[in-house]
Amino acid sequence: MTWSWETGVDLVIVGSGVAGLTAAERAVRLGLSVAVLTKSAVDDCNTQWAQGGVAAVLPDQRDPGDSVAAHVADTLLAGAGLCEPESVGSILAAGPAALTRLRARGARFDLTERNVLARTREGGHRAARIVRAGGDATGAELERALFAAAVDAGPAVLEGHLVTEIALAGDRSVAGVRLLDQEGRPALLRAPAVLLATGGLGQAYRATSNPAVATGDGLALALRAGATASDLEFVQFHPTVLYTGPHASGRCPLITEAVRGEGAVLIDAGGAEVMDGVHELGDLAPRDVVSAAITRHVRTAPGGVDDHVFLDATGIAGFAERFPTVHAACRTAGLDPVRDPIPVAPAAHYHCGGVVTDAMGRTDVPGLYAAGEVARTGLHGANRLASNSLLEGLVAGERVAAAVAAARRPVLEPGGPAAELMVAVDDLARLRRLMSTEVMIDRSEAGLRAVESYLDGSATPLIPATRADWERAALTLAARAVVAAALHRTESRGCHTRVDFPRTDRRWRRSVAVRLDDTGRLLTDARALVGDAR
Ligand code: SIN
């Protein structure tokens, strides 16, 4: 594959997780010149940390009675009325083939003694259809296998390159990306197509399962390029992140939901079961239900002082072998999950909304694509079903590559850098604290307005020069967008819960679209992306 800074490439891929690497390999095989740009190391991405697995119903290896239709039904139920049924059907139906291709590319999944794929359950799944690798290291194995396959195909892989702007031509279509190279020097890479596969925005919160790179970059790039985003208020909080104290911050170790899939139970300090009487699926209720139940349980605990609960996994035989990553994280924290319940609390985990795309990953900016967590395909709705995201990344990556190869737009002349006003808060720690108290579970107008006024009052104009500046600006914009969408939605649904609007309101069975206008003002607009409100 030939490329140069002068001539550019056919496709720039920003991000190197499951969606980006899948697209890279496929696009090169389809004859495109491709550059994968990542601001850090290739494996420094959310995919690397994914534990539980890939949800897919294989025709020859499934529970009796399970089917793609049943997987679709569970996804729609978890998504609380905001999934797009067509997207759900098409992505989940493509899952088994995507998994087969992945295995053909060398990914090694855990097998049973009978040499078939080992399967388990996670929250919201009514059948055992999660396949895994390395016990609880599925993401790391996908990353390894997909990177090896991509390297074999041969895209250019540029680590330490931070994309700062989607370069647009005079007609507002994509002409490439502006970036800072490894030395922090500005550069332009021309391309008629750009795929954002940058992951989410967990770092907008104080405690998160996401690595330090998850700073909302892709969402900010897309909004600034004029793309529409949607469902941004639906930030998913994982119920069981290892609790290491009230001031825990940054990436906290995940305790995969598969631990509950294997029989672990959430209990409080007094030993009472947290999920008792909350949901028919008990500890395996959808994630939004479990996270909200934990939050409310600790709030009403006698004395009202607890801020965490416990996951009792002491009944799981062979815990260390089945969950080596979780076991190691607990041991590092001085805990023994084989003997003692694990302290856990909800933390920011996954952004269900994102940049609006069609089934092929196309956004409403010609030449701009999005896939994986940064995208909003309609699969997740108001609450993502566990382990649907690695699957989505595999499917969406393939589709974007095919769409770019089919479109083959000419390389256009980029206009100059946008003269937009960038703003950023100075005090990221304060922003994260506010997001973690007011934009988590049980939001209120007063709390959301407090964050909004902090953002409005403290975000000052910035001409970003360093990676840290760009990340601060991206987090500021991402937080503004999440807060605006959360204020707009005056009901509770899925991961978006409001104490002042505690009920689900059927008139709100529609998505909130978010855009930036030319002056940098955020526009929110409720519209029926999922069909007419019923
Ligand atoms: C987990 O292993 O609990 C996380 C899986 C996911 O977020 O899909």
XYZ file of C-alpha atoms and ligand atoms in Angstrom:
542
model
C 0.000 0.000 0.000
C 1.468 3.348 -0.950
C 0.783 6.611 0.744
C 2.593 9.814 1.522
C 1.931 13.017 3.408
C 1.709 14.782 0.042
C -0.757 12.490 -1.701
C -2.665 11.315 1.373
C -4.693 8.112 1.615
C -8.110 6.782 0.627
C -9.192 6.334 4.232
C -7.975 7.764 7.531
C -9.039 5.739 10.563
C -8.861 7.567 13.877
C -8.575 5.008 16.687
C -7.255 1.491 16.964
C -9.860 -0.523 18.877
C -12.020 -3.305 17.497
C -13.939 -1.138 14.996
C -10.876 0.726 13.710
C -8.671 -2.333 13.244
C -11.472 -4.366 11.648
C -12.106 -1.544 9.179
C -8.377 -1.116 8.498
C -7.778 -4.727 7.592
C -10.883 -4.989 5.431
C -10.292 -1.686 3.647
C -6.723 -2.635 2.691
C -7.966 -6.008 1.418
C -10.477 -4.075 -0.703
C -7.621 -2.175 -2.301
C -7.745 1.091 -0.355
C -4.739 2.946 1.001
C -5.350 3.349 4.718
C -3.722 5.178 7.607
C -4.632 4.293 11.202
C -3.941 7.227 13.506
C -3.910 6.783 17.237
C -2.936 9.395 19.783
C -1.281 6.821 22.019
C -0.099 3.224 21.482
C -2.253 0.950 19.326
C -3.453 -1.155 22.262
C -4.131 1.865 24.484
C -7.876 1.804 23.843
C -11.136 0.692 25.435
C -11.177 -2.601 23.532
C -8.035 -3.706 25.342
C -9.843 -3.538 28.695
C -13.102 -5.235 27.682
C -13.578 -8.283 29.841
C -16.900 -10.081 29.438
C -17.034 -10.998 25.796
C -18.853 -10.945 22.526
C -22.612 -11.595 22.459
C -23.652 -13.690 19.476
C -26.020 -16.580 18.842
C -24.249 -19.174 16.737
C -26.467 -21.562 14.776
C -24.688 -24.681 15.997
C -23.627 -23.589 19.505
C -26.480 -22.070 21.468
C -28.861 -22.663 24.353
C -31.987 -24.652 23.474
C -34.573 -22.127 22.277
C -32.063 -19.306 21.832
C -32.001 -17.492 18.507
C -30.919 -14.224 16.906
C -34.554 -13.130 17.340
C -34.277 -13.747 21.092
C -31.015 -11.769 21.194
C -32.799 -8.960 19.342
C -35.679 -9.081 21.839
C -33.293 -8.807 24.816
C -31.468 -5.897 23.139
C -34.717 -4.019 22.485
C -35.892 -4.583 26.046
C -32.600 -3.330 27.526
C -32.657 -0.338 25.159
C -35.916 0.845 26.771
C -37.761 1.851 23.613
C -35.013 3.835 21.895
C -33.271 1.149 19.830
C -33.844 1.176 16.108
C -35.229 -2.305 15.490
C -33.865 -2.471 11.934
C -30.341 -1.664 13.061
C -30.583 -4.113 15.924
C -31.787 -6.889 13.629
C -29.175 -6.262 10.988
C -26.191 -5.910 13.350
C -27.069 -8.909 15.507
C -27.828 -11.095 12.501
C -24.353 -10.282 11.169
C -22.776 -11.320 14.507
C -22.181 -15.024 13.938
C -20.408 -14.419 10.593
C -18.306 -11.648 12.157
C -17.284 -13.986 14.942
C -16.405 -16.719 12.468
C -14.234 -14.273 10.478
C -12.552 -13.154 13.667
C -11.683 -16.726 14.585
C -10.399 -17.266 11.066
C -8.121 -14.253 11.647
C -6.625 -16.060 14.600
C -8.623 -14.918 17.646
C -8.599 -17.681 20.245
C -11.810 -18.038 22.241
C -12.264 -20.168 25.353
C -13.569 -23.657 24.652
C -15.321 -26.223 26.832
C -14.000 -29.720 27.445
C -16.155 -30.784 24.491
C -14.247 -28.340 22.293
C -17.137 -25.993 21.661
C -17.179 -22.286 22.519
C -17.667 -21.680 26.249
C -20.718 -19.462 26.778
C -22.050 -17.498 29.724
C -24.711 -14.925 30.608
C -24.498 -11.253 31.473
C -27.086 -8.714 32.583
C -30.224 -8.549 30.428
C -29.438 -11.719 28.456
C -31.989 -14.481 28.900
C -29.657 -17.096 27.453
C -25.967 -17.997 27.704
C -24.664 -16.365 24.519
C -21.522 -14.471 25.583
C -18.324 -15.996 24.256
C -15.005 -15.016 25.762
C -11.246 -15.229 25.543
C -8.645 -15.666 28.264
C -11.370 -16.115 30.899
C -12.046 -12.389 31.287
C -9.601 -10.856 28.830
C -11.715 -10.897 25.672
C -10.853 -7.374 24.540
C -7.112 -7.947 24.841
C -7.338 -11.072 22.668
C -9.456 -9.275 20.042
C -6.988 -6.415 19.989
C -4.065 -8.825 19.588
C -5.701 -10.828 16.811
C -7.087 -7.838 14.916
C -3.826 -5.931 15.065
C -1.898 -8.956 13.793
C -4.408 -9.312 10.945
C -4.230 -5.595 10.156
C -0.429 -5.574 10.145
C -0.560 -8.528 7.776
C -2.765 -6.498 5.426
C -0.464 -3.485 5.772
C -2.132 -0.146 6.538
C 0.110 2.684 7.709
C -0.122 2.755 11.512
C 0.852 6.067 13.060
C 1.026 5.944 16.852
C 1.252 9.127 18.899
C -0.614 11.147 16.249
C -3.459 13.237 17.641
C -6.181 14.248 15.193
C -7.290 17.785 16.010
C -9.755 18.584 13.259
C -11.641 17.014 10.377
C -10.436 19.048 7.385
C -13.401 20.049 5.234
C -13.579 21.117 1.598
C -15.564 24.155 0.455
C -18.713 22.009 0.112
C -18.356 20.881 3.771
C -17.394 17.348 2.796
C -14.356 15.559 4.198
C -10.957 16.387 2.715
C -8.717 14.821 5.370
C -7.576 15.437 8.945
C -5.403 17.969 10.707
C -3.221 16.490 13.407
C -0.296 16.856 15.750
C 2.432 14.335 14.996
C 4.560 12.500 17.566
C 6.689 15.599 18.072
C 3.609 17.817 18.460
C 4.068 19.359 14.984
C 0.894 20.245 13.070
C 0.297 18.347 9.832
C -2.432 17.700 7.291
C -3.265 14.252 5.959
C -5.547 14.373 2.930
C -8.234 11.752 2.478
C -11.725 11.665 0.987
C -12.950 9.480 3.844
C -12.343 9.547 7.588
C -13.570 6.948 10.067
C -13.908 7.996 13.703
C -13.380 4.938 15.902
C -12.187 6.762 18.973
C -14.254 5.181 21.761
C -16.121 7.101 24.436
C -15.889 9.755 27.112
C -15.486 7.903 30.405
C -12.781 10.358 31.458
C -15.436 13.066 31.814
C -16.267 11.304 35.098
C -14.150 10.883 38.195
C -14.272 7.085 38.363
C -14.566 5.076 35.162
C -13.712 1.714 33.697
C -12.210 3.554 30.691
C -8.502 4.220 30.126
C -7.021 7.726 30.114
C -7.420 8.049 26.327
C -11.258 8.050 26.534
C -11.658 11.820 26.408
C -14.562 12.233 23.995
C -12.263 13.179 21.108
C -14.340 11.614 18.336
C -17.576 13.178 19.501
C -15.896 16.602 19.674
C -14.303 16.192 16.219
C -17.621 15.171 14.684
C -19.634 17.967 16.306
C -17.080 20.541 15.198
C -17.257 19.141 11.650
C -21.008 19.729 11.655
C -22.209 16.159 12.250
C -25.330 15.312 14.234
C -25.020 13.342 17.462
C -27.811 11.745 19.413
C -28.762 9.836 22.593
C -25.856 11.558 24.356
C -27.654 11.621 27.705
C -27.373 7.850 27.901
C -24.065 7.274 29.640
C -23.984 3.742 30.949
C -22.681 3.168 34.459
C -21.249 -0.293 35.008
C -22.648 -1.654 38.276
C -19.498 -3.393 39.430
C -16.270 -1.469 39.198
C -13.816 -2.299 41.982
C -14.378 0.148 44.831
C -11.082 1.450 46.152
C -12.332 4.330 48.297
C -14.522 7.429 48.091
C -11.882 9.423 46.218
C -11.098 6.838 43.543
C -10.427 8.497 40.209
C -9.368 7.609 36.708
C -9.572 4.070 35.378
C -10.765 1.664 38.052
C -10.626 -2.118 37.490
C -13.784 -3.637 36.085
C -15.407 -6.639 37.742
C -17.030 -8.200 34.712
C -20.752 -8.863 34.733
C -19.875 -12.422 33.797
C -18.972 -12.909 37.483
C -22.684 -12.514 38.182
C -23.341 -14.666 35.127
C -21.490 -17.439 36.950
C -23.576 -16.978 40.110
C -22.079 -14.122 42.178
C -24.577 -12.059 44.166
C -24.651 -8.364 45.104
C -25.000 -7.843 48.851
C -24.755 -4.886 51.180
C -22.566 -4.491 54.251
C -25.207 -6.285 56.313
C -25.374 -9.227 53.896
C -28.807 -8.331 52.435
C -29.213 -9.040 48.711
C -29.297 -5.763 46.797
C -31.364 -7.046 43.867
C -33.905 -8.846 46.003
C -37.366 -7.927 44.655
C -36.003 -5.351 42.191
C -36.279 -7.191 38.852
C -37.333 -10.608 37.622
C -33.775 -11.282 36.391
C -32.341 -10.489 39.832
C -28.569 -9.918 39.710
C -28.676 -10.378 35.946
C -31.139 -7.551 35.304
C -30.073 -5.062 32.602
C -27.179 -2.882 33.648
C -29.144 0.360 34.084
C -31.469 -1.393 36.509
C -28.635 -2.882 38.574
C -26.611 0.358 38.733
C -29.668 2.363 39.781
C -30.601 -0.273 42.378
C -27.111 -0.127 43.927
C -27.133 3.688 43.986
C -30.530 3.797 45.689
C -29.726 0.937 48.042
C -26.634 2.640 49.449
C -28.483 5.927 49.731
C -31.143 4.364 51.928
C -28.737 2.198 53.937
C -29.135 2.493 57.714
C -27.067 5.526 58.625
C -26.999 6.473 54.921
C -23.210 6.506 54.848
C -22.343 3.659 52.522
C -21.174 4.396 49.006
C -20.555 0.871 47.811
C -21.843 -2.678 48.039
C -20.194 -6.073 47.700
C -20.147 -8.769 45.081
C -20.082 -12.151 46.725
C -18.277 -14.479 44.332
C -17.021 -16.845 46.998
C -19.281 -19.622 45.689
C -17.618 -19.723 42.247
C -15.314 -22.721 41.962
C -11.958 -22.058 40.282
C -12.430 -18.271 40.425
C -8.772 -17.409 39.759
C -8.674 -19.527 36.598
C -12.060 -18.422 35.294
C -11.485 -14.704 36.029
C -7.716 -14.143 36.009
C -7.914 -10.387 35.280
C -10.453 -9.716 38.029
C -8.577 -11.959 40.436
C -5.292 -10.151 39.773
C -6.911 -6.707 40.172
C -8.409 -7.749 43.504
C -5.104 -9.176 44.716
C -3.324 -5.952 43.733
C -5.872 -4.069 45.841
C -5.159 -6.403 48.765
C -8.418 -8.366 48.426
C -9.069 -12.080 48.097
C -12.248 -12.649 46.055
C -12.075 -16.382 46.730
C -12.641 -15.794 50.451
C -14.223 -12.343 50.725
C -16.947 -10.418 48.878
C -15.504 -7.796 46.503
C -16.324 -4.123 47.241
C -17.940 -2.600 44.140
C -19.700 0.588 43.011
C -21.135 1.889 39.722
C -18.803 3.945 37.511
C -18.927 5.488 34.024
C -18.456 2.719 31.481
C -19.971 3.214 28.033
C -21.533 5.995 26.000
C -24.678 4.516 24.438
C -25.220 7.576 22.244
C -22.804 9.190 19.842
C -22.433 10.407 16.289
C -25.507 9.414 14.292
C -24.740 6.937 11.526
C -26.686 4.824 9.094
C -26.243 1.062 8.766
C -22.973 1.550 6.826
C -21.432 3.917 9.392
C -22.072 7.071 7.308
C -22.657 10.293 9.248
C -24.464 13.306 7.796
C -21.132 14.883 6.783
C -20.158 13.453 3.354
C -17.028 11.312 3.738
C -17.209 11.149 7.544
C -17.895 7.750 9.108
C -18.147 6.608 12.722
C -18.043 3.130 14.251
C -17.870 1.582 17.696
C -18.601 3.468 20.912
C -18.323 6.923 19.322
C -21.167 6.066 16.933
C -24.896 5.940 17.481
C -26.206 3.249 15.152
C -29.502 2.656 16.959
C -28.287 -0.663 18.430
C -28.068 0.442 22.060
C -30.980 2.818 22.531
C -31.213 4.090 26.094
C -29.104 1.310 27.589
C -26.650 -1.022 25.861
C -27.088 -4.727 26.375
C -23.905 -6.224 27.828
C -21.287 -7.468 25.340
C -23.142 -6.124 22.291
C -20.449 -3.531 21.686
C -17.478 -5.657 20.617
C -19.874 -7.353 18.225
C -21.060 -3.994 16.917
C -17.456 -2.885 16.377
C -16.701 -5.989 14.316
C -19.787 -5.574 12.152
C -19.562 -1.791 11.761
C -15.833 -1.882 10.929
C -16.478 -4.270 8.043
C -19.391 -2.204 6.783
C -17.519 1.097 6.800
C -14.665 -0.438 4.805
C -17.147 -1.742 2.235
C -18.966 1.619 2.065
C -15.758 3.606 1.566
C -14.556 1.195 -1.111
C -17.893 1.486 -2.919
C -18.029 5.289 -2.722
C -14.464 6.118 -3.874
C -14.760 9.889 -3.645
C -12.019 12.087 -5.116
C -9.540 13.797 -2.772
C -10.766 17.357 -2.377
C -8.824 20.500 -1.603
C -9.227 21.275 2.109
C -10.165 24.756 3.217
C -8.075 26.431 5.899
C -8.267 25.404 9.555
C -11.618 26.309 11.121
C -11.499 29.642 12.881
C -13.885 28.432 15.542
C -13.685 29.440 19.137
C -12.477 26.535 21.239
C -13.291 26.637 24.951
C -12.116 24.485 27.841
C -12.495 24.388 31.603
C -9.283 24.876 33.571
C -10.202 22.546 36.376
C -10.864 19.088 34.965
C -10.976 17.569 38.440
C -13.874 19.864 39.337
C -15.693 19.048 36.102
C -15.285 15.331 36.796
C -16.561 15.741 40.344
C -19.624 17.592 39.107
C -20.284 15.056 36.358
C -19.991 12.251 38.935
C -22.458 13.784 41.340
C -24.957 15.552 39.043
C -24.782 13.683 35.730
C -24.744 10.149 37.042
C -27.725 8.172 38.293
C -30.736 10.205 39.542
C -30.119 13.560 37.879
C -32.187 16.685 38.495
C -32.730 19.974 36.721
C -31.009 21.823 39.582
C -27.964 19.549 39.466
C -27.711 19.607 35.677
C -28.045 23.404 35.660
C -25.216 23.605 38.203
C -22.927 21.706 35.837
C -24.152 23.764 32.897
C -23.401 26.998 34.680
C -19.967 25.731 35.719
C -19.280 24.869 32.072
C -20.645 28.193 30.799
C -18.914 30.268 33.434
C -15.555 28.528 33.634
C -14.862 27.424 30.102
C -12.538 30.030 28.660
C -11.315 30.504 25.078
C -8.375 28.335 24.241
C -6.003 27.934 21.337
C -4.986 24.330 22.011
C -1.303 23.583 21.585
C -0.693 20.299 23.353
C -2.450 16.939 23.553
C -3.609 17.851 27.069
C -5.186 21.084 25.748
C -7.018 19.232 22.997
C -8.262 16.596 25.426
C -9.472 19.248 27.860
C -11.358 20.991 25.044
C -12.862 17.688 23.877
C -13.964 16.748 27.400
C -15.482 20.193 27.883
C -17.493 19.955 24.671
C -18.506 16.342 25.348
C -19.685 17.255 28.863
C -21.614 20.253 27.530
C -23.336 18.025 24.989
C -24.232 15.302 27.524
C -25.600 17.882 29.966
C -27.631 19.643 27.254
C -29.203 16.344 26.177
C -29.855 15.325 29.785
C -31.605 18.639 30.486
C -33.671 18.250 27.352
C -35.014 14.799 28.270
C -37.610 15.418 30.975
C -38.274 11.778 31.821
C -36.394 8.743 33.121
C -35.453 6.050 30.622
C -32.639 3.487 30.526
C -29.383 4.975 31.846
C -30.916 8.463 32.084
C -32.698 8.738 35.415
C -34.098 11.994 36.784
C -35.487 12.449 40.272
C -37.686 15.303 39.052
C -39.104 13.189 36.217
C -38.954 9.674 37.668
C -41.290 8.048 35.155
C -40.798 6.929 31.587
C -42.974 9.109 29.390
C -44.110 7.547 26.128
C -44.097 10.969 24.456
C -40.339 10.867 24.930
C -39.873 7.737 22.892
C -37.695 9.722 20.561
C -34.054 10.661 20.403
C -32.530 14.031 21.201
C -30.301 15.233 18.377
C -27.391 17.545 19.240
C -25.437 19.797 16.869
C -23.059 22.740 17.071
C -23.997 25.886 15.212
C -21.441 28.130 13.504
C -20.944 30.164 16.665
C -20.160 27.107 18.787
C -23.611 27.030 20.410
C -25.108 23.611 21.077
C -28.521 22.997 19.556
C -30.713 20.233 20.928
C -33.728 18.964 19.123
C -36.013 16.043 19.973
C -36.841 14.170 16.854
C -38.205 10.824 15.962
C -35.035 9.021 14.957
C -36.799 5.848 16.086
C -40.131 6.554 14.480
C -43.094 8.504 15.722
C -43.565 8.733 19.461
C -46.246 6.390 20.645
C -18.376 -6.676 31.418
O -17.578 -7.564 31.194
O -19.103 -6.632 32.398
C -18.463 -5.546 30.445
C -18.986 -6.039 29.182
C -19.586 -4.916 28.412
O -19.483 -3.766 28.835
O -20.193 -5.193 27.393
